[in-house]
Every structure is written in C-alpha cells, then in structure tokens.
Amino acid sequence: MNIILLGPPGAGKGTQAEFIKEKFNMAHVSTGDILRQAVKEQTDLGKEAKSYMDKGELVPDKVVIGIIEERLQQEDTLSGFMLDGFPRTIVQAESLDSMLNELSSKGKGDRKIHHVVYLEVPEQELVNRLHGRAQAEGRSDDTEEVVKNRIKVYFDQTSPLIDFYDQMGLLRRINGLGAVADITEQIFSVIG
Ligand code: AMP
C-alpha cells in the first residue's frame, strides 16, 4: 500500500506516521526529515534548503521533486511507502503522478497512490500546538513569526491539494482533534 499524509504543520502527521509505519511496515519518506538531515550535515542540498526552512518558506519544487525521485528508486519503497510532507504544491503533486506512472510502466512494482490521509485541524489549534512544540523541541523554524508563515504557506500553496486529491477519489478526511490513539484508530479503519 502506498499513501500520502496531508495536513497543515502541527496536524500530527509525524506522530501518526510512526504508528502507520509500525502497523503496515512501509517506507516512511519525510521530506522535512531528509532536509533537516542535509542541513545538519551541511551538504550542498542542506545549504540551499536552510534559508527557506528558517523562514518557513517552501524549498523550491525542483529540489524536493529531485529528492523524492531518488528516494522512490530505492528498494525499500517497493513494498509500500508513506509520503509525509510531500507533495506540498500542485506542481509537486503533478510531478509525483508522472513519476509514479513512469515507475509503474517500467515494471517497478505497484506504484499508484491508494489513499491520501488528510488530517484536518482548525487554524487556532495549529498555532497553539506549534508554540508548544517550539518550547519542547527548540526547532529553529518554530518561532512565532515563522510558525505564522508556515501556516500561511500551507493555506496558500498546499491546501489546494485537498481538492486535487478529492477529485481523484483518493482523499480520506480524518478529524485531527482529540486523543492521539483515537486518531490512529480512525486512520487504520480508513486505510486498513
Ligand atoms: P516539515 O517537517 O514537513 O514541516 O518540513 C519542514 C520544512 O522543510 C518546511 O517548512 C519546508 O521549508 C521544507 N519542506 C519539507 N517538505 C517540503 C516540500 N514537499 N516542499 C517544499 N518544502 C518542503
């Protein structure tokens, strides 16, 4: 099974990704994690990405599309993958679609997306959660101004994906408010 986790920053994608990975044993592909690792290692990719990430802006499409293209060639994604934090723009979603079609036509496994799990959380709750996380984790992109920008960027550039995937018949809406375990249960019942 191949899935996409969609939702605003602070919706709980990372938390739920861990539970999904455990149950379905799929490759967890988080562009945020890959980028943060590159920043830490000060690679060329990391140097390019850092200035965008620190401002809460999106890293350019061609950069993240390149990351995903490379990642989906790796063996562990053949038996199923979960994309967490990608796609984030319509351009990324369209590239993903053609990338997966191409891989399928080359006989490289079943590469279609089965579900887009959309974690829905009201905006005010996101702000509160991200401030809590800023204090707990000290992420450099969790300061007040950057948090606001990340939420704005989500509504401007990423939220159009909700309709995009709804029209493809792939969108699974999950209420992202409430106890973590209840949300996990909702997700399992929809994708399981
Ligand atoms: P995340 O951990 O998914 O919230 O990602 C942290 C930051 O990495 C984002 O605020 C962006 O700057 C960058 N990033 C992660 N995924 C993407 C993506 N698909 N497109 C553009 N930028 C991304």
mmCIF file of C-alpha atoms and ligand atoms in Angstrom:
data_model
loop_
_atom_site.group_PDB
_atom_site.id
_atom_site.type_symbol
_atom_site.label_atom_id
_atom_site.label_comp_id
_atom_site.label_asym_id
_atom_site.label_seq_id
_atom_site.Cartn_x
_atom_site.Cartn_y
_atom_site.Cartn_z
ATOM 1 C CA MET A 1 0.000 0.000 0.000
ATOM 2 C CA ASN A 2 1.200 3.497 -0.872
ATOM 3 C CA ILE A 3 -0.159 6.509 0.967
ATOM 4 C CA ILE A 4 0.275 10.258 1.302
ATOM 5 C CA LEU A 5 -0.138 12.073 4.617
ATOM 6 C CA LEU A 6 -1.582 15.519 4.046
ATOM 7 C CA GLY A 7 -2.300 18.252 6.567
ATOM 8 C CA PRO A 8 -1.096 21.575 7.936
ATOM 9 C CA PRO A 9 2.054 21.905 10.040
ATOM 10 C CA GLY A 10 1.159 20.812 13.561
ATOM 11 C CA ALA A 11 -1.639 18.463 12.457
ATOM 12 C CA GLY A 12 0.193 15.434 13.841
ATOM 13 C CA LYS A 13 1.476 13.894 10.600
ATOM 14 C CA GLY A 14 4.823 12.892 12.104
ATOM 15 C CA THR A 15 3.205 11.287 15.156
ATOM 16 C CA GLN A 16 0.683 9.313 13.129
ATOM 17 C CA ALA A 17 3.350 8.345 10.590
ATOM 18 C CA GLU A 18 5.155 6.385 13.312
ATOM 19 C CA PHE A 19 2.048 4.333 14.149
ATOM 20 C CA ILE A 20 1.197 3.698 10.500
ATOM 21 C CA LYS A 21 4.761 2.612 9.762
ATOM 22 C CA GLU A 22 4.708 0.201 12.678
ATOM 23 C CA LYS A 23 1.441 -1.438 11.636
ATOM 24 C CA PHE A 24 1.879 -1.565 7.867
ATOM 25 C CA ASN A 25 5.660 -1.792 7.714
ATOM 26 C CA MET A 26 6.078 0.720 4.928
ATOM 27 C CA ALA A 27 8.966 3.011 3.987
ATOM 28 C CA HIS A 28 8.456 6.375 5.697
ATOM 29 C CA VAL A 29 9.558 9.169 3.390
ATOM 30 C CA SER A 30 9.569 12.572 5.092
ATOM 31 C CA THR A 31 10.987 15.420 3.018
ATOM 32 C CA GLY A 32 11.236 17.534 6.209
ATOM 33 C CA ASP A 33 13.422 14.845 7.862
ATOM 34 C CA ILE A 34 15.587 14.442 4.747
ATOM 35 C CA LEU A 35 16.073 18.217 4.515
ATOM 36 C CA ARG A 36 16.841 18.615 8.240
ATOM 37 C CA GLN A 37 19.450 15.853 7.990
ATOM 38 C CA ALA A 38 21.034 17.607 4.978
ATOM 39 C CA VAL A 39 21.151 20.891 6.917
ATOM 40 C CA LYS A 40 22.808 19.118 9.839
ATOM 41 C CA GLU A 41 25.412 17.541 7.560
ATOM 42 C CA GLN A 42 25.926 20.857 5.763
ATOM 43 C CA THR A 43 25.678 19.266 2.324
ATOM 44 C CA ASP A 44 25.030 21.422 -0.756
ATOM 45 C CA LEU A 45 21.368 20.452 -0.524
ATOM 46 C CA GLY A 46 21.309 21.452 3.144
ATOM 47 C CA LYS A 47 22.935 24.806 2.450
ATOM 48 C CA GLU A 48 20.392 25.571 -0.253
ATOM 49 C CA ALA A 49 17.411 24.440 1.813
ATOM 50 C CA LYS A 50 18.276 26.117 5.114
ATOM 51 C CA SER A 51 17.400 29.693 4.198
ATOM 52 C CA TYR A 52 13.930 28.660 3.045
ATOM 53 C CA MET A 53 13.284 26.428 6.037
ATOM 54 C CA ASP A 54 14.355 29.076 8.539
ATOM 55 C CA LYS A 55 11.797 31.468 7.101
ATOM 56 C CA GLY A 56 9.024 28.894 6.937
ATOM 57 C CA GLU A 57 9.030 29.053 3.141
ATOM 58 C CA LEU A 58 8.866 26.041 0.869
ATOM 59 C CA VAL A 59 12.104 24.749 -0.596
ATOM 60 C CA PRO A 60 11.880 25.079 -4.417
ATOM 61 C CA ASP A 61 9.814 22.403 -6.150
ATOM 62 C CA LYS A 62 12.634 21.116 -8.310
ATOM 63 C CA VAL A 63 14.785 20.439 -5.237
ATOM 64 C CA VAL A 64 12.199 18.389 -3.351
ATOM 65 C CA ILE A 65 10.994 16.645 -6.514
ATOM 66 C CA GLY A 66 14.612 15.561 -7.082
ATOM 67 C CA ILE A 67 14.789 14.184 -3.536
ATOM 68 C CA ILE A 68 11.615 12.147 -3.994
ATOM 69 C CA GLU A 69 12.633 10.902 -7.423
ATOM 70 C CA GLU A 70 15.820 9.500 -5.950
ATOM 71 C CA ARG A 71 14.139 8.114 -2.836
ATOM 72 C CA LEU A 72 11.440 6.229 -4.762
ATOM 73 C CA GLN A 73 14.140 4.371 -6.727
ATOM 74 C CA GLN A 74 15.267 2.708 -3.513
ATOM 75 C CA GLU A 75 14.282 -0.912 -2.936
ATOM 76 C CA ASP A 76 12.579 -0.453 0.424
ATOM 77 C CA THR A 77 9.802 1.616 -1.182
ATOM 78 C CA LEU A 78 8.793 -1.266 -3.469
ATOM 79 C CA SER A 79 6.669 -2.989 -0.859
ATOM 80 C CA GLY A 80 4.848 0.214 0.088
ATOM 81 C CA PHE A 81 5.641 3.780 1.041
ATOM 82 C CA MET A 82 4.203 6.660 3.014
ATOM 83 C CA LEU A 83 4.927 10.209 1.873
ATOM 84 C CA ASP A 84 4.935 12.618 4.819
ATOM 85 C CA GLY A 85 5.215 16.330 3.932
ATOM 86 C CA PHE A 86 5.272 15.732 0.187
ATOM 87 C CA PRO A 87 3.659 16.844 -2.091
ATOM 88 C CA ARG A 88 3.125 20.393 -0.827
ATOM 89 C CA THR A 89 2.241 22.151 -4.098
ATOM 90 C CA ILE A 90 0.192 21.267 -7.170
ATOM 91 C CA VAL A 91 3.406 21.178 -9.223
ATOM 92 C CA GLN A 92 4.849 18.591 -6.826
ATOM 93 C CA ALA A 93 1.644 16.536 -6.949
ATOM 94 C CA GLU A 94 1.623 16.504 -10.734
ATOM 95 C CA SER A 95 5.304 15.537 -10.868
ATOM 96 C CA LEU A 96 4.660 12.756 -8.389
ATOM 97 C CA ASP A 97 1.854 11.447 -10.556
ATOM 98 C CA SER A 98 4.002 11.267 -13.676
ATOM 99 C CA MET A 99 6.947 9.862 -11.713
ATOM 100 C CA LEU A 100 4.783 7.031 -10.345
ATOM 101 C CA ASN A 101 3.292 6.294 -13.774
ATOM 102 C CA GLU A 102 6.750 6.059 -15.223
ATOM 103 C CA LEU A 103 7.998 3.730 -12.485
ATOM 104 C CA SER A 104 4.904 1.520 -12.888
ATOM 105 C CA SER A 105 5.360 1.339 -16.654
ATOM 106 C CA LYS A 106 8.943 0.198 -16.120
ATOM 107 C CA GLY A 107 7.548 -2.674 -14.086
ATOM 108 C CA LYS A 108 8.958 -1.344 -10.826
ATOM 109 C CA GLY A 109 6.154 -2.520 -8.560
ATOM 110 C CA ASP A 110 2.690 -1.187 -7.859
ATOM 111 C CA ARG A 111 3.355 2.499 -7.643
ATOM 112 C CA LYS A 112 -0.080 4.016 -7.508
ATOM 113 C CA ILE A 113 -1.296 6.002 -4.514
ATOM 114 C CA HIS A 114 -4.086 4.193 -2.662
ATOM 115 C CA HIS A 115 -5.044 6.769 -0.039
ATOM 116 C CA VAL A 116 -4.381 10.401 0.778
ATOM 117 C CA VAL A 117 -4.908 10.679 4.534
ATOM 118 C CA TYR A 118 -5.868 14.267 5.272
ATOM 119 C CA LEU A 119 -5.568 15.324 8.923
ATOM 120 C CA GLU A 120 -7.960 18.204 9.469
ATOM 121 C CA VAL A 121 -7.180 20.622 12.335
ATOM 122 C CA PRO A 122 -8.560 24.177 12.867
ATOM 123 C CA GLU A 123 -6.075 27.012 12.432
ATOM 124 C CA GLN A 124 -6.091 28.310 16.035
ATOM 125 C CA GLU A 125 -5.297 24.836 17.342
ATOM 126 C CA LEU A 126 -2.294 24.647 14.976
ATOM 127 C CA VAL A 127 -0.845 27.868 16.344
ATOM 128 C CA ASN A 128 -1.183 26.603 19.908
ATOM 129 C CA ARG A 129 0.386 23.253 19.108
ATOM 130 C CA LEU A 130 3.314 24.717 17.191
ATOM 131 C CA HIS A 131 4.130 27.061 20.071
ATOM 132 C CA GLY A 132 4.119 24.104 22.441
ATOM 133 C CA ARG A 133 6.455 22.225 20.121
ATOM 134 C CA ALA A 134 8.766 25.225 19.813
ATOM 135 C CA GLN A 135 9.299 25.155 23.553
ATOM 136 C CA ALA A 136 9.695 21.394 23.735
ATOM 137 C CA GLU A 137 11.996 20.804 20.763
ATOM 138 C CA GLY A 138 13.638 24.139 20.067
ATOM 139 C CA ARG A 139 13.251 23.791 16.291
ATOM 140 C CA SER A 140 14.641 26.888 14.575
ATOM 141 C CA ASP A 141 11.537 27.084 12.358
ATOM 142 C CA ASP A 142 9.114 27.110 15.304
ATOM 143 C CA THR A 143 9.453 30.767 16.360
ATOM 144 C CA GLU A 144 6.235 32.809 16.389
ATOM 145 C CA GLU A 145 6.773 34.657 13.134
ATOM 146 C CA VAL A 146 7.945 31.565 11.277
ATOM 147 C CA VAL A 147 5.052 29.495 12.640
ATOM 148 C CA LYS A 148 2.603 32.053 11.260
ATOM 149 C CA ASN A 149 4.339 31.977 7.909
ATOM 150 C CA ARG A 150 4.356 28.173 7.715
ATOM 151 C CA ILE A 151 0.610 28.132 8.313
ATOM 152 C CA LYS A 152 0.059 30.853 5.691
ATOM 153 C CA VAL A 153 2.224 28.986 3.186
ATOM 154 C CA TYR A 154 0.186 25.854 3.874
ATOM 155 C CA PHE A 155 -3.139 27.584 3.194
ATOM 156 C CA ASP A 156 -1.807 29.361 0.078
ATOM 157 C CA GLN A 157 0.205 26.612 -1.564
ATOM 158 C CA THR A 158 -0.642 23.240 -0.060
ATOM 159 C CA SER A 159 -4.360 23.317 0.735
ATOM 160 C CA PRO A 160 -5.308 23.227 -3.000
ATOM 161 C CA LEU A 161 -4.147 19.601 -2.847
ATOM 162 C CA ILE A 162 -7.260 18.755 -0.825
ATOM 163 C CA ASP A 163 -9.477 19.322 -3.885
ATOM 164 C CA PHE A 164 -6.873 17.890 -6.214
ATOM 165 C CA TYR A 165 -6.900 14.519 -4.433
ATOM 166 C CA ASP A 166 -10.626 14.657 -3.713
ATOM 167 C CA GLN A 167 -11.254 14.853 -7.442
ATOM 168 C CA MET A 168 -9.031 11.822 -7.942
ATOM 169 C CA GLY A 169 -11.172 9.959 -5.412
ATOM 170 C CA LEU A 170 -8.218 9.445 -3.075
ATOM 171 C CA LEU A 171 -8.928 11.850 -0.209
ATOM 172 C CA ARG A 172 -9.681 10.342 3.221
ATOM 173 C CA ARG A 173 -10.670 13.045 5.714
ATOM 174 C CA ILE A 174 -9.651 12.420 9.314
ATOM 175 C CA ASN A 175 -10.580 14.627 12.249
ATOM 176 C CA GLY A 176 -7.189 15.581 13.689
ATOM 177 C CA LEU A 177 -8.596 16.815 17.011
ATOM 178 C CA GLY A 178 -8.784 14.579 20.031
ATOM 179 C CA ALA A 179 -6.733 11.784 21.552
ATOM 180 C CA VAL A 180 -3.780 10.575 19.503
ATOM 181 C CA ALA A 181 -4.877 6.920 19.801
ATOM 182 C CA ASP A 182 -8.406 7.720 18.570
ATOM 183 C CA ILE A 183 -6.988 9.484 15.528
ATOM 184 C CA THR A 184 -4.750 6.497 14.816
ATOM 185 C CA GLU A 185 -7.831 4.225 15.030
ATOM 186 C CA GLN A 186 -9.723 6.405 12.559
ATOM 187 C CA ILE A 187 -6.803 6.223 10.147
ATOM 188 C CA PHE A 188 -6.474 2.441 10.450
ATOM 189 C CA SER A 189 -10.171 1.947 9.822
ATOM 190 C CA VAL A 190 -9.986 4.025 6.655
ATOM 191 C CA ILE A 191 -6.813 2.555 5.151
ATOM 192 C CA GLY A 192 -6.680 -0.876 6.764
HETATM 193 P P1 AMP B 1 8.123 19.536 7.777
HETATM 194 O O1 AMP B 1 8.960 18.840 8.780
HETATM 195 O O2 AMP B 1 7.424 18.584 6.832
HETATM 196 O O3 AMP B 1 7.187 20.538 8.366
HETATM 197 O O4 AMP B 1 9.135 20.375 6.834
HETATM 198 C C1 AMP B 1 9.984 21.383 7.368
HETATM 199 C C2 AMP B 1 10.358 22.373 6.279
HETATM 200 O O5 AMP B 1 11.048 21.694 5.214
HETATM 201 C C3 AMP B 1 9.197 23.088 5.586
HETATM 202 O O6 AMP B 1 8.761 24.217 6.310
HETATM 203 C C4 AMP B 1 9.817 23.460 4.244
HETATM 204 O O7 AMP B 1 10.679 24.569 4.358
HETATM 205 C C5 AMP B 1 10.681 22.235 3.951
HETATM 206 N N1 AMP B 1 9.917 21.205 3.190
HETATM 207 C C6 AMP B 1 9.587 19.944 3.607
HETATM 208 N N2 AMP B 1 8.898 19.287 2.674
HETATM 209 C C7 AMP B 1 8.777 20.141 1.620
HETATM 210 C C8 AMP B 1 8.146 20.067 0.353
HETATM 211 N N3 AMP B 1 7.482 18.970 -0.033
HETATM 212 N N4 AMP B 1 8.235 21.158 -0.464
HETATM 213 C C9 AMP B 1 8.895 22.252 -0.101
HETATM 214 N N5 AMP B 1 9.489 22.406 1.089
HETATM 215 C C10 AMP B 1 9.441 21.367 1.948
#
